[in-house]
N, CA, C and O atoms as a DFTB+ gen file, in Angstrom:
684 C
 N C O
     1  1      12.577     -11.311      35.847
     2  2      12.483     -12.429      34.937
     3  2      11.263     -12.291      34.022
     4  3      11.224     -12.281      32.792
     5  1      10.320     -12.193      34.882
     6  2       8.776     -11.875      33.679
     7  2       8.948     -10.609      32.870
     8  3       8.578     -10.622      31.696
     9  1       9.444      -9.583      33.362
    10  2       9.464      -8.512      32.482
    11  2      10.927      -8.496      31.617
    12  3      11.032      -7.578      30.804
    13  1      11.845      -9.262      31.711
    14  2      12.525      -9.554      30.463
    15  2      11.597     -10.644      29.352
    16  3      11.421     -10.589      28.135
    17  1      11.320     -11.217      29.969
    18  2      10.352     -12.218      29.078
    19  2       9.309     -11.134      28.264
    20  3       9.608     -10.955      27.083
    21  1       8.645     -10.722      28.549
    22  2       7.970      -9.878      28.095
    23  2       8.597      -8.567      26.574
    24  3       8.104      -8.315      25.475
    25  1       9.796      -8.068      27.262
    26  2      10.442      -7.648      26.465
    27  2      11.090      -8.380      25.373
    28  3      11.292      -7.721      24.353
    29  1      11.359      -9.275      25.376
    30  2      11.885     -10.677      24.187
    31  2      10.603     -10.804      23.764
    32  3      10.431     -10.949      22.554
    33  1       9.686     -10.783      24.471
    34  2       7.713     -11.233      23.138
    35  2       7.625     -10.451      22.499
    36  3       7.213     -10.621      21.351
    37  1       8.029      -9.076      23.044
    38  2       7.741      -7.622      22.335
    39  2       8.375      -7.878      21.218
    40  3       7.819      -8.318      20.212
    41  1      10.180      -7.492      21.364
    42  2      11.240      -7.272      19.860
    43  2      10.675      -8.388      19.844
    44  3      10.194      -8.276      20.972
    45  1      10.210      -9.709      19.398
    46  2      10.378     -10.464      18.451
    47  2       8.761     -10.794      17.608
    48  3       8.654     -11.565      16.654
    49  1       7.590      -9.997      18.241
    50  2       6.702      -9.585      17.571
    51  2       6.881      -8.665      16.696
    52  3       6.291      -8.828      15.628
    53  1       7.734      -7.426      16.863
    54  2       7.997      -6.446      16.299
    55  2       9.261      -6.891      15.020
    56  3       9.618      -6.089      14.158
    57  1       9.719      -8.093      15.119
    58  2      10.433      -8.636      14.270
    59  2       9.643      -8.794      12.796
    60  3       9.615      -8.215      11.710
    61  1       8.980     -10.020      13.496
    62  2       7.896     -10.481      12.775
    63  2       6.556      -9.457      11.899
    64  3       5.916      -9.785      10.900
    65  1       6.487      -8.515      12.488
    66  2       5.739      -7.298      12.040
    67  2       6.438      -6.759      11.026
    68  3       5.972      -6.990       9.910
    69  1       7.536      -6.028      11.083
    70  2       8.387      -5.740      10.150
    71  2       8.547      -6.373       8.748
    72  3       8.719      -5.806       7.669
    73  1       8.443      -7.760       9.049
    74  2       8.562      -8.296       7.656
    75  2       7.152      -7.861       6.837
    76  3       7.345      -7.839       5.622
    77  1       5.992      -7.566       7.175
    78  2       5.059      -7.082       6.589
    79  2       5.358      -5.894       5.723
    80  3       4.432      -5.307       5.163
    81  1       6.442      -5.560       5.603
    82  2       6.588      -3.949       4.762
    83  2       7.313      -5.036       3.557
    84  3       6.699      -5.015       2.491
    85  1       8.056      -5.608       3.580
    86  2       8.631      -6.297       2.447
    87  2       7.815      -6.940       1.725
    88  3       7.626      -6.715       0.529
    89  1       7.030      -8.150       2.669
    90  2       5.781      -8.248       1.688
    91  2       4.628      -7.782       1.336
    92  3       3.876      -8.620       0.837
    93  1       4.376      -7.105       1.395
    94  2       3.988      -6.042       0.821
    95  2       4.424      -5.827      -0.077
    96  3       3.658      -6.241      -0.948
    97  1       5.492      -5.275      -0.615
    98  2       5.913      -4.674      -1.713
    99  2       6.312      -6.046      -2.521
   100  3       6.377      -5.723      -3.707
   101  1       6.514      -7.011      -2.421
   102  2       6.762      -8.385      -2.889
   103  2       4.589      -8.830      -3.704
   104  3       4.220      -9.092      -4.849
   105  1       3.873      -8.704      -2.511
   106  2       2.471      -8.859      -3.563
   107  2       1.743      -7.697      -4.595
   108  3       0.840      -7.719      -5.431
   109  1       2.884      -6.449      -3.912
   110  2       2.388      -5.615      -4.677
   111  2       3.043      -5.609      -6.047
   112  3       2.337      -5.454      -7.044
   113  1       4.425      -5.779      -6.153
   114  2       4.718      -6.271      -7.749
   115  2       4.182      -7.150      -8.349
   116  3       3.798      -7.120      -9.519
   117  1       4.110      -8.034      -7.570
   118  2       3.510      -9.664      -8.244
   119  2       2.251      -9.255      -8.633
   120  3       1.852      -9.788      -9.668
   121  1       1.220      -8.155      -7.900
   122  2       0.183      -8.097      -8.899
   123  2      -0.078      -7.247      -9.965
   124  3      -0.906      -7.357     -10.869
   125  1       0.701      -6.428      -9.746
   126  2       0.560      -5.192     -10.608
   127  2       1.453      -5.541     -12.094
   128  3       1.148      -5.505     -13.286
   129  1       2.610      -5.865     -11.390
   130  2       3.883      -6.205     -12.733
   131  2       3.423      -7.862     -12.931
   132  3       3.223      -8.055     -14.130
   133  1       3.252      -8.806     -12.318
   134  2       3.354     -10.327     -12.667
   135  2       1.396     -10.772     -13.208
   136  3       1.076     -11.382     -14.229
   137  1       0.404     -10.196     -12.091
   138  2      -0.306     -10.860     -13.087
   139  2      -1.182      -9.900     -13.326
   140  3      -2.217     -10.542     -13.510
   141  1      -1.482      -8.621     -13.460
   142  2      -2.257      -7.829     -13.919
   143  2      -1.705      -7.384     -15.275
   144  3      -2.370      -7.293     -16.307
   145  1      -0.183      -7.076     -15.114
   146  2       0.178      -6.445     -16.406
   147  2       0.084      -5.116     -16.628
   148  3      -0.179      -4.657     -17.740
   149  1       0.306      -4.352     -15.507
   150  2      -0.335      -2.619     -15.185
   151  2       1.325      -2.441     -15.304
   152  3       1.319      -2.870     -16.458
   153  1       2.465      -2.217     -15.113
   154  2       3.391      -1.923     -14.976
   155  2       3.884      -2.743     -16.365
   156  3       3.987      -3.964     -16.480
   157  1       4.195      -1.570     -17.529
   158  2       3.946      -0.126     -17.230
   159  2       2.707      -0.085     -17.463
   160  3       2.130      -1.096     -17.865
   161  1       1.895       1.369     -17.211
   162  2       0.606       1.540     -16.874
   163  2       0.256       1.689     -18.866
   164  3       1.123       2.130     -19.622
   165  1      -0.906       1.299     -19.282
   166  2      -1.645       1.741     -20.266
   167  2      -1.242       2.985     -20.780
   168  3      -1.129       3.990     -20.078
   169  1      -0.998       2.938     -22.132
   170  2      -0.405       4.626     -22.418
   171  2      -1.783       5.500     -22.324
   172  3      -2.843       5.052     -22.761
   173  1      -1.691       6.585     -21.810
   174  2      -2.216       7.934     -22.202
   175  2      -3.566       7.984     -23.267
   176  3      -4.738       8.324     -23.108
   177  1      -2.976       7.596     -24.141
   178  2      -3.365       7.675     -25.394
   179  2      -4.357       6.734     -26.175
   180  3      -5.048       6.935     -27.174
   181  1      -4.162       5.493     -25.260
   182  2      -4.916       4.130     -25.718
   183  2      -6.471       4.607     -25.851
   184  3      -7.086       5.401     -25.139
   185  1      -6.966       3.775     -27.135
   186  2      -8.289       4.159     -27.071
   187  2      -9.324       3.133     -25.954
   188  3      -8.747       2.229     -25.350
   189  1     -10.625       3.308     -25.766
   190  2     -11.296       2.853     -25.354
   191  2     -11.682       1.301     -25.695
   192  3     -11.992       0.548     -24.772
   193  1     -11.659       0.939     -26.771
   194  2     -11.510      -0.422     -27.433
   195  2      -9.955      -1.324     -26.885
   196  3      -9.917      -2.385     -26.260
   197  1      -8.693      -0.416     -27.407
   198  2      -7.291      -0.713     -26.633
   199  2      -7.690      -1.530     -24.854
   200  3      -7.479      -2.690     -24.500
   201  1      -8.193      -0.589     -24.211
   202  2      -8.442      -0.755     -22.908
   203  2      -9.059      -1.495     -22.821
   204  3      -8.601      -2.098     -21.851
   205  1     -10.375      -2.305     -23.323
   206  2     -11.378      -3.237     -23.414
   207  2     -10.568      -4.441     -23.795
   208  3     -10.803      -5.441     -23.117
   209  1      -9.688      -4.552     -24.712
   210  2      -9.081      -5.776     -24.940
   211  2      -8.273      -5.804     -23.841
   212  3      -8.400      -6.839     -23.187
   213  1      -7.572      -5.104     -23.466
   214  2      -6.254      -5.544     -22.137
   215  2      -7.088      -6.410     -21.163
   216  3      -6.811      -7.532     -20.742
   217  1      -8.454      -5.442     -20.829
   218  2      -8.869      -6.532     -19.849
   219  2      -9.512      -7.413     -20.118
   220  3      -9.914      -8.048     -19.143
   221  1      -9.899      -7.865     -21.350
   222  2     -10.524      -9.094     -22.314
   223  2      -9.517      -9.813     -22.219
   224  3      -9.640     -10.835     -21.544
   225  1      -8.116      -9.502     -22.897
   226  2      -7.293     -10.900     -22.689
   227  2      -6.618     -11.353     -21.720
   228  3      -5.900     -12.344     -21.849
   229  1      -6.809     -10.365     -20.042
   230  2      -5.580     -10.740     -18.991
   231  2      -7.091     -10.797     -17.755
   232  3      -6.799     -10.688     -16.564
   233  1      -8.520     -10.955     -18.110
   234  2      -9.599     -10.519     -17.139
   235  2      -9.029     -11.893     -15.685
   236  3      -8.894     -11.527     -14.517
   237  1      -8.823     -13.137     -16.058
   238  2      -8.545     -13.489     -14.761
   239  2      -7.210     -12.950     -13.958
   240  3      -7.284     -12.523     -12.806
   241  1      -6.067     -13.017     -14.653
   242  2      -5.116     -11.938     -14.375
   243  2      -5.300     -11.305     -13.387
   244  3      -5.017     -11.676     -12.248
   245  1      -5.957      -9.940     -13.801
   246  2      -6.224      -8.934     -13.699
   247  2      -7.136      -8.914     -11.992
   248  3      -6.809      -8.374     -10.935
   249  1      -8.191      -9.643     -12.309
   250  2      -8.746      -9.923     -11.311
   251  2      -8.039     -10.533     -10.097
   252  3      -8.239      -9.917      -9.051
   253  1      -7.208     -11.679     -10.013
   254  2      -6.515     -12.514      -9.085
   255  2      -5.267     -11.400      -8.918
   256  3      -4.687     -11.934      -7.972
   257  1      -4.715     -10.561      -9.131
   258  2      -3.967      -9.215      -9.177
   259  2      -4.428      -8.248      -8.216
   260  3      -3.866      -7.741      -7.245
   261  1      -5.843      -8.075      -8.818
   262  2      -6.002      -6.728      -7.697
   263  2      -6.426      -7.168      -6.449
   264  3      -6.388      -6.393      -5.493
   265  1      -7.001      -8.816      -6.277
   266  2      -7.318      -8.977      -4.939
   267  2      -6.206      -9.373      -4.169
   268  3      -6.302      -9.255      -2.948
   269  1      -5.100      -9.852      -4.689
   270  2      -3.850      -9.751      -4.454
   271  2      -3.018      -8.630      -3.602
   272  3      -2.381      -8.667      -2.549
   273  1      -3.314      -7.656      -4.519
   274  2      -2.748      -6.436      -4.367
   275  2      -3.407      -5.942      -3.179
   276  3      -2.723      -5.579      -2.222
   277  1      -4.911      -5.882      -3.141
   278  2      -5.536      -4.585      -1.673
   279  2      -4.514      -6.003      -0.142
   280  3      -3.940      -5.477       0.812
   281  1      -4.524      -7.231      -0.247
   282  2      -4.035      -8.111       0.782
   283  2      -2.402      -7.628       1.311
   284  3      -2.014      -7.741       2.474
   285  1      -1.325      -6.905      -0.182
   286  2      -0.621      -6.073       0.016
   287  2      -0.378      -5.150       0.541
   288  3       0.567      -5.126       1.330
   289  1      -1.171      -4.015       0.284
   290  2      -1.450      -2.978       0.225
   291  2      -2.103      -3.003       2.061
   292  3      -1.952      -2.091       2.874
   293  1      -2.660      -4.035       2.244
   294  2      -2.970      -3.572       3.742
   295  2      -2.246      -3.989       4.606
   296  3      -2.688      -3.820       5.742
   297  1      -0.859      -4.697       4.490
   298  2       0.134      -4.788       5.080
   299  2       1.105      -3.685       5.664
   300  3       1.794      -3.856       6.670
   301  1       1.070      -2.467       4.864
   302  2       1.529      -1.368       5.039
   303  2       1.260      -1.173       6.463
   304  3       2.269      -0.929       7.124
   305  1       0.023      -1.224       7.179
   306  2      -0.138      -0.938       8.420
   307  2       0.424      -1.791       9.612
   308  3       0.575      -1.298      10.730
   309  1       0.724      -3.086       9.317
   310  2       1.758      -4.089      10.306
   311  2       2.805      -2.880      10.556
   312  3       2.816      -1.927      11.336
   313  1       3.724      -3.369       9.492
   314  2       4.350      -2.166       9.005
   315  2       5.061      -0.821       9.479
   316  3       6.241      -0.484       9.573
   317  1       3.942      -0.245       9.716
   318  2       4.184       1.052      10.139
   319  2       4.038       1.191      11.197
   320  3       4.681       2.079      11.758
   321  1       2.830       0.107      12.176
   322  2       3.006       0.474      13.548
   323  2       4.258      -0.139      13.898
   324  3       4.807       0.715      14.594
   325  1       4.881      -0.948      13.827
   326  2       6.124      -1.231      14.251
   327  2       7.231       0.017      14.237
   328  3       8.149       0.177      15.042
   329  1       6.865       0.908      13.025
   330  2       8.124       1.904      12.948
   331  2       7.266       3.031      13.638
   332  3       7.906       3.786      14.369
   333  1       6.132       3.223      13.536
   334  2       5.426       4.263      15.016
   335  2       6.044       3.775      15.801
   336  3       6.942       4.530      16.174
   337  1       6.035       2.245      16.598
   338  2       6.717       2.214      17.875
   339  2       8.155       2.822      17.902
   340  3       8.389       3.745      18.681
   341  1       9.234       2.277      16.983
   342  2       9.967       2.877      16.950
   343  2      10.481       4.502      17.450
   344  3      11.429       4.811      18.172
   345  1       9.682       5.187      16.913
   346  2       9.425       6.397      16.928
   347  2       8.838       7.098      17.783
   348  3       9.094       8.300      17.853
   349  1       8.103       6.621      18.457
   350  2       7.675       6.707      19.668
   351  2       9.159       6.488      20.725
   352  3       9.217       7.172      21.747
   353  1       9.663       6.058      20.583
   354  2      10.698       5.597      21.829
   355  2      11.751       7.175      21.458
   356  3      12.054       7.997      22.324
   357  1      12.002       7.231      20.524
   358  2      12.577       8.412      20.051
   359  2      12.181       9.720      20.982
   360  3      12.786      10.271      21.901
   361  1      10.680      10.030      20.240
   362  2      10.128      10.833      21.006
   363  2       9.884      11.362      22.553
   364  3      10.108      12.422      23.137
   365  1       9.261       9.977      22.957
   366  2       8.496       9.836      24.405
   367  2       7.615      10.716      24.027
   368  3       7.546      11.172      22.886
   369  1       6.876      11.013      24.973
   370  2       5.418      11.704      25.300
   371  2       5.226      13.212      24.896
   372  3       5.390      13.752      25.991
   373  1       5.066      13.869      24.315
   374  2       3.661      12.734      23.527
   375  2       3.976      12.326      22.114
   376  3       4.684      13.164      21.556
   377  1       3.717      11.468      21.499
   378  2       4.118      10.984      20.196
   379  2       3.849      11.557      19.100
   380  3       3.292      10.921      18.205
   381  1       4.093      12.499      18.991
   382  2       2.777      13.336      17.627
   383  2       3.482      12.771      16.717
   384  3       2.915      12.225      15.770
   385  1       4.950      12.793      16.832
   386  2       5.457      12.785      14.699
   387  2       4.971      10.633      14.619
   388  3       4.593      10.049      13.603
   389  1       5.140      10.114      15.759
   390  2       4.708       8.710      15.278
   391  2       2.849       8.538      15.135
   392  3       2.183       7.628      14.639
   393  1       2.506       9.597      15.680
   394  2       1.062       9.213      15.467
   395  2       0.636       9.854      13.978
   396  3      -0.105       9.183      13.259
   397  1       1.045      10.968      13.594
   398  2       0.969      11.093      12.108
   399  2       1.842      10.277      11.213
   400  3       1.653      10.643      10.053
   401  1       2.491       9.568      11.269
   402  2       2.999       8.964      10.659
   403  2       2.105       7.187      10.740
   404  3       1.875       6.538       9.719
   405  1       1.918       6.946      11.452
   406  2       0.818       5.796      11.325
   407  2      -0.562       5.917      11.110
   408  3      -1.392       5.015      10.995
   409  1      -0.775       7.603      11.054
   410  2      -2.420       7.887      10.355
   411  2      -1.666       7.870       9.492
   412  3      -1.432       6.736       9.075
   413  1      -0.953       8.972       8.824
   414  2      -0.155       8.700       7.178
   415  2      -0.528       6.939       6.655
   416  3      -1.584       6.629       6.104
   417  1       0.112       6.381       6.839
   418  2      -0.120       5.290       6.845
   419  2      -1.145       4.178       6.445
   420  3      -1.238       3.361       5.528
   421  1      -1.878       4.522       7.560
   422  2      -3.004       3.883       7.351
   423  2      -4.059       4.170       6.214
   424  3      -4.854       3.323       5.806
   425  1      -3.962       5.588       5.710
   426  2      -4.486       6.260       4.378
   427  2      -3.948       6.042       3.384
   428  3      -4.531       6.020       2.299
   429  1      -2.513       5.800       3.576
   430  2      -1.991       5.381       2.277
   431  2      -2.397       3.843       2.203
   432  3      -2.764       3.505       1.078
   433  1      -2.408       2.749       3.258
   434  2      -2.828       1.743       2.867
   435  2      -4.441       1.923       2.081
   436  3      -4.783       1.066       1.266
   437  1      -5.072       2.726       2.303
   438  2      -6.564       2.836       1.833
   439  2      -6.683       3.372       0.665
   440  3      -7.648       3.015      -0.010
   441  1      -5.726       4.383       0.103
   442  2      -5.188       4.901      -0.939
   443  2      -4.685       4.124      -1.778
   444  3      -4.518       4.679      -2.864
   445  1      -4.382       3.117      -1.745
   446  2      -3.762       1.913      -2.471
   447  2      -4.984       0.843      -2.691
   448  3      -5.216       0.191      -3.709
   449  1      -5.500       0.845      -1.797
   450  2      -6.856      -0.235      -1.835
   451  2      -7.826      -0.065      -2.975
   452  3      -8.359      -0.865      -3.744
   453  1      -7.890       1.570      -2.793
   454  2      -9.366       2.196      -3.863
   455  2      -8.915       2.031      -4.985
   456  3      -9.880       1.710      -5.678
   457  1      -7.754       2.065      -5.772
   458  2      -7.795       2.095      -7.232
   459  2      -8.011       0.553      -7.344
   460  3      -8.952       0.002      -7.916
   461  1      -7.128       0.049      -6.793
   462  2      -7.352      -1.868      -7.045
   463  2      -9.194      -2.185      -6.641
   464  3      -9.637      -3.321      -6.470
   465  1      -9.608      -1.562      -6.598
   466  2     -11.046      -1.861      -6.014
   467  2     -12.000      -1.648      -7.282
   468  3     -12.966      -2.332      -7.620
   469  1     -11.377      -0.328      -7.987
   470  2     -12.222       0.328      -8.961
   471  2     -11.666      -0.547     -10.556
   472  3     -12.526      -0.790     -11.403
   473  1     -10.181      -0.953     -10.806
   474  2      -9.611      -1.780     -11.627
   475  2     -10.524      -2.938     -11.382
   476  3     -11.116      -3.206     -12.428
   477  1     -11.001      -4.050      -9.991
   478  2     -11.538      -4.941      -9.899
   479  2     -13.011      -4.913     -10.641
   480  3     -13.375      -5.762     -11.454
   481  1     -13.667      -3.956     -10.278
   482  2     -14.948      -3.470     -10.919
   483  2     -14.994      -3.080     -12.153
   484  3     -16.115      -2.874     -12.617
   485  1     -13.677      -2.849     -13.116
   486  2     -13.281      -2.492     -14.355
   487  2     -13.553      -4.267     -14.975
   488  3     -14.323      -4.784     -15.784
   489  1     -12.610      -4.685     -14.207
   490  2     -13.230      -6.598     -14.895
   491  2     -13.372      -7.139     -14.709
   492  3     -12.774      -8.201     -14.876
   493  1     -14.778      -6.808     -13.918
   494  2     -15.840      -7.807     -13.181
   495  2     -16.423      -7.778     -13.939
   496  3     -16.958      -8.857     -14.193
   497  1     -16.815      -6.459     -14.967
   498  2     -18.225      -6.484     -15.908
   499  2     -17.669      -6.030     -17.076
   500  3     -18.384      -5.121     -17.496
   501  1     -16.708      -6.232     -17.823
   502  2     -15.987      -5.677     -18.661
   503  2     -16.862      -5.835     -19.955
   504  3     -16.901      -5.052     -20.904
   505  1     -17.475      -6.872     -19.818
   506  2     -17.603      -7.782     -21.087
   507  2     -19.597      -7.027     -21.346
   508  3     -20.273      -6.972     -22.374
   509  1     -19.910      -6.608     -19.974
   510  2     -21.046      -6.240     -19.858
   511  2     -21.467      -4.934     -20.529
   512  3     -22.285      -4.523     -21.352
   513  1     -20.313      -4.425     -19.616
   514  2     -20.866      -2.832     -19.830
   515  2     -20.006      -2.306     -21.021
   516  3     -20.135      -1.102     -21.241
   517  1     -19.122      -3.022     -21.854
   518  2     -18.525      -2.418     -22.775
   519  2     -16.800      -1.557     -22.852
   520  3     -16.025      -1.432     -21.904
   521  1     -16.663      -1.240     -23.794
   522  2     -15.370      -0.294     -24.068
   523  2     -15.450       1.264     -23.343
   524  3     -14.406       1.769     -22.932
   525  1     -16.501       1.846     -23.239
   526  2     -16.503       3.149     -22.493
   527  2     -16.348       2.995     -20.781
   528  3     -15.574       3.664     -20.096
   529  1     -16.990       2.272     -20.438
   530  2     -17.215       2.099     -18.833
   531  2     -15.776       1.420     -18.228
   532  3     -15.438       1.614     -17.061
   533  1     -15.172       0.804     -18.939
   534  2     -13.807      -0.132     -19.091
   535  2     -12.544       1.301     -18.676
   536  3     -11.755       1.569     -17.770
   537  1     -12.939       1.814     -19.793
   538  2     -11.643       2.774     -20.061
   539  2     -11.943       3.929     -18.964
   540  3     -11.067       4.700     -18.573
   541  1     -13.010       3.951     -18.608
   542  2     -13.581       5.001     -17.363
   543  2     -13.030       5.042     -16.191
   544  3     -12.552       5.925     -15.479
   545  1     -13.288       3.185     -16.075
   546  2     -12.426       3.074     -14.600
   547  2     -11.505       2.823     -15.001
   548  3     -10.783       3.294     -14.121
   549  1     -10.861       2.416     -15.698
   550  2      -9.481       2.379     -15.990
   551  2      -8.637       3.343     -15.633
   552  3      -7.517       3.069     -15.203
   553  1      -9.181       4.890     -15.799
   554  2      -8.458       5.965     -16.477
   555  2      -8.697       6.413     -14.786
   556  3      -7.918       7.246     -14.323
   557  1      -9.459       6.012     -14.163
   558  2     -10.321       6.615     -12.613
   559  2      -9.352       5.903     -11.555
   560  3      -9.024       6.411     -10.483
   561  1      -8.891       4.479     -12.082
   562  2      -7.932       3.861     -10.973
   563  2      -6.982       4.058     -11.192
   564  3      -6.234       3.850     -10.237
   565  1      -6.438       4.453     -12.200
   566  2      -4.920       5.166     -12.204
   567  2      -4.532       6.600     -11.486
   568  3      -3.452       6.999     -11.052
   569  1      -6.097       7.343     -11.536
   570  2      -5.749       8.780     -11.409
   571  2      -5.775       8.308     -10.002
   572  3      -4.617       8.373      -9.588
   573  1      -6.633       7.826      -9.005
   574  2      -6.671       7.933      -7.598
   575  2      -4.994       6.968      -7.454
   576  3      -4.189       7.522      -6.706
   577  1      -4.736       6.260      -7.807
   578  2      -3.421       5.256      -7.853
   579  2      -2.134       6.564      -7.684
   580  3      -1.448       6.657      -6.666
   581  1      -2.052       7.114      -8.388
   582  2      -0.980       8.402      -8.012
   583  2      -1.346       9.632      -7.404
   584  3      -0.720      10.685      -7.288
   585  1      -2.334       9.335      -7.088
   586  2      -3.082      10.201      -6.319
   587  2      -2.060      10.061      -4.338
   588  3      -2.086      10.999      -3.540
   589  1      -1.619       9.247      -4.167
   590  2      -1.344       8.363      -2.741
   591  2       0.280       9.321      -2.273
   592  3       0.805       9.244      -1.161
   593  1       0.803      10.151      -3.425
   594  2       2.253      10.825      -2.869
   595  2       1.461      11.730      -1.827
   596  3       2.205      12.432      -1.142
   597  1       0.729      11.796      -1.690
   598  2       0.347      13.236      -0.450
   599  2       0.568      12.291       0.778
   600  3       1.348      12.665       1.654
   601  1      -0.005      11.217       0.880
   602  2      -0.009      10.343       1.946
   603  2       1.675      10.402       2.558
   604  3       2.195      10.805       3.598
   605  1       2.135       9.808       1.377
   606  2       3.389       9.136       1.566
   607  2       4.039      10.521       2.049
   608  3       4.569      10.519       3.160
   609  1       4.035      11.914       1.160
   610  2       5.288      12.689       1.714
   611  2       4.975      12.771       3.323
   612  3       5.894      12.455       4.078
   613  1       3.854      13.137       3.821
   614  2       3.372      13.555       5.062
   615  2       3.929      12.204       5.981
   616  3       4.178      12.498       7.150
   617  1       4.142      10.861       5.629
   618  2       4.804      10.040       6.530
   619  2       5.772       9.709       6.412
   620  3       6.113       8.862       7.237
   621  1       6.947      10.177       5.240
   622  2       8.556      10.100       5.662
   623  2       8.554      10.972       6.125
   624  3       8.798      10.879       7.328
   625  1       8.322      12.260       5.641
   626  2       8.598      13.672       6.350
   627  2       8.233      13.228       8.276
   628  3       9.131      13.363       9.107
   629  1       7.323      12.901       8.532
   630  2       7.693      12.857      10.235
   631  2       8.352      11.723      10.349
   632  3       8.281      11.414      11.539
   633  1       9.067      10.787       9.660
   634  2       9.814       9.576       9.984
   635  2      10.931      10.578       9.942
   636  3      11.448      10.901      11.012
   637  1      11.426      11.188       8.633
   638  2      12.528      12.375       8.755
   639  2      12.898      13.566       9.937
   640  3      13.933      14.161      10.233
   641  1      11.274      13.592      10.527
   642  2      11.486      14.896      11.360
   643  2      11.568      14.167      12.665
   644  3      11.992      14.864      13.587
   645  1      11.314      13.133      12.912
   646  2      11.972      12.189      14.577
   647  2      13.586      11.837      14.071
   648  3      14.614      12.107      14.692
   649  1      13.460      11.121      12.691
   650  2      15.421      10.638      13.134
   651  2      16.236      11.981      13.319
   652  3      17.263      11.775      13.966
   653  1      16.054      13.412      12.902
   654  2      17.098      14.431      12.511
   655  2      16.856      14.838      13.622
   656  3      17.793      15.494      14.076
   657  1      15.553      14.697      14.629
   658  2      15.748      15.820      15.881
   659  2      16.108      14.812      16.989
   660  3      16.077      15.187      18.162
   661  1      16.387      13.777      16.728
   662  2      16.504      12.812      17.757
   663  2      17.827      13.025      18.710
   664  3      19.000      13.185      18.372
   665  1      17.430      12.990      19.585
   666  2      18.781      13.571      21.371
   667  2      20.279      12.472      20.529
   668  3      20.404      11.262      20.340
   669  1      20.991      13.441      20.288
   670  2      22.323      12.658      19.774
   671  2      23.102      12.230      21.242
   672  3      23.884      11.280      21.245
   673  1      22.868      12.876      22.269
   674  2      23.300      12.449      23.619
   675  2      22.539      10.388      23.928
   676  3      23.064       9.382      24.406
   677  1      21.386      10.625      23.441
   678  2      20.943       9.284      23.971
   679  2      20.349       8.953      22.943
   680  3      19.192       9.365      23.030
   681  1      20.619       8.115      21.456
   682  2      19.975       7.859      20.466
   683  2      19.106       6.652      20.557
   684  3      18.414       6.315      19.596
């Protein structure tokens, strides 16, 4: 009786965990596409002045966006330990493809954090430090911002390499 009980706290924590990957990606549009205005990203090409006004006319935006966004962005790890557990059961002992896959993880949540960190510091002082320092980090949180596929391939790839080797006798 206690250890069914126990097992019903488990799946339905692990329920509840799960929904953390959706929202997630639910605050991560809302800040990036709804109130930052980054999607699509700044062209290429924009000058340094260009970049100084974006965050001149959207600076609260922008700001209430990226702190938005890292609160997203660190949801990823609810998230993923739920699908480590998963994966783990797959496995059994010892867990390697779920334990790289929830370090994966956890870097990509941190990988996601740093550009919204360096955008935040873009217009905190926008108005201070000018059109060069603006477009600096600007150009600095985008590059680390796509910088994050290394993360990501390295944690489907072992989400890929537990479901395909998984015992088709006992799935």
């Amino acid at each position: 009786m206690q250890q069914a009980r126990q097992i019903r706290a488990r799946a339905q924590r692990q329920r509840i965990l799960v929904w953390a990957g959706p929202l997630s990606l639910v605050l991560w549009g809302g800040a990036m596409l709804g109130l930052a205005g980054f999607i699509p990203p700044p062209h290429a090409h924009d000058t340094a002045q260009q970049i100084y006004h974006m965050y001149a006319s959207r600076t609260f935006r922008i700001r209430l966006g990226m702190v938005i966004g890292v609160f997203g962005s660190a949801l990823i790890v609810p998230f993923a330990a739920v699908i480590s557990h998963q994966m783990r059961r797959i496995e059994g002992d010892p867990p390697t493809l779920a334990w790289i896959q929830l370090c994966s993880a956890a870097l990509l949540s941190l990988e996601f954090i740093v550009p919204y960190v360096v955008w935040q510091a873009a217009a905190y002082r926008f108005n201070v430090e000018g059109p060069k320092i603006t477009h600096t980090l600007n150009d600095l949180g985008w590059l680390l911002f796509v910088c994050v596929v290394s993360s990501l391939l390295v944690q489907t790839a072992s989400i890929a390499w537990a479901i395909l080797t998984d015992d088709p006798e006992d799935p």
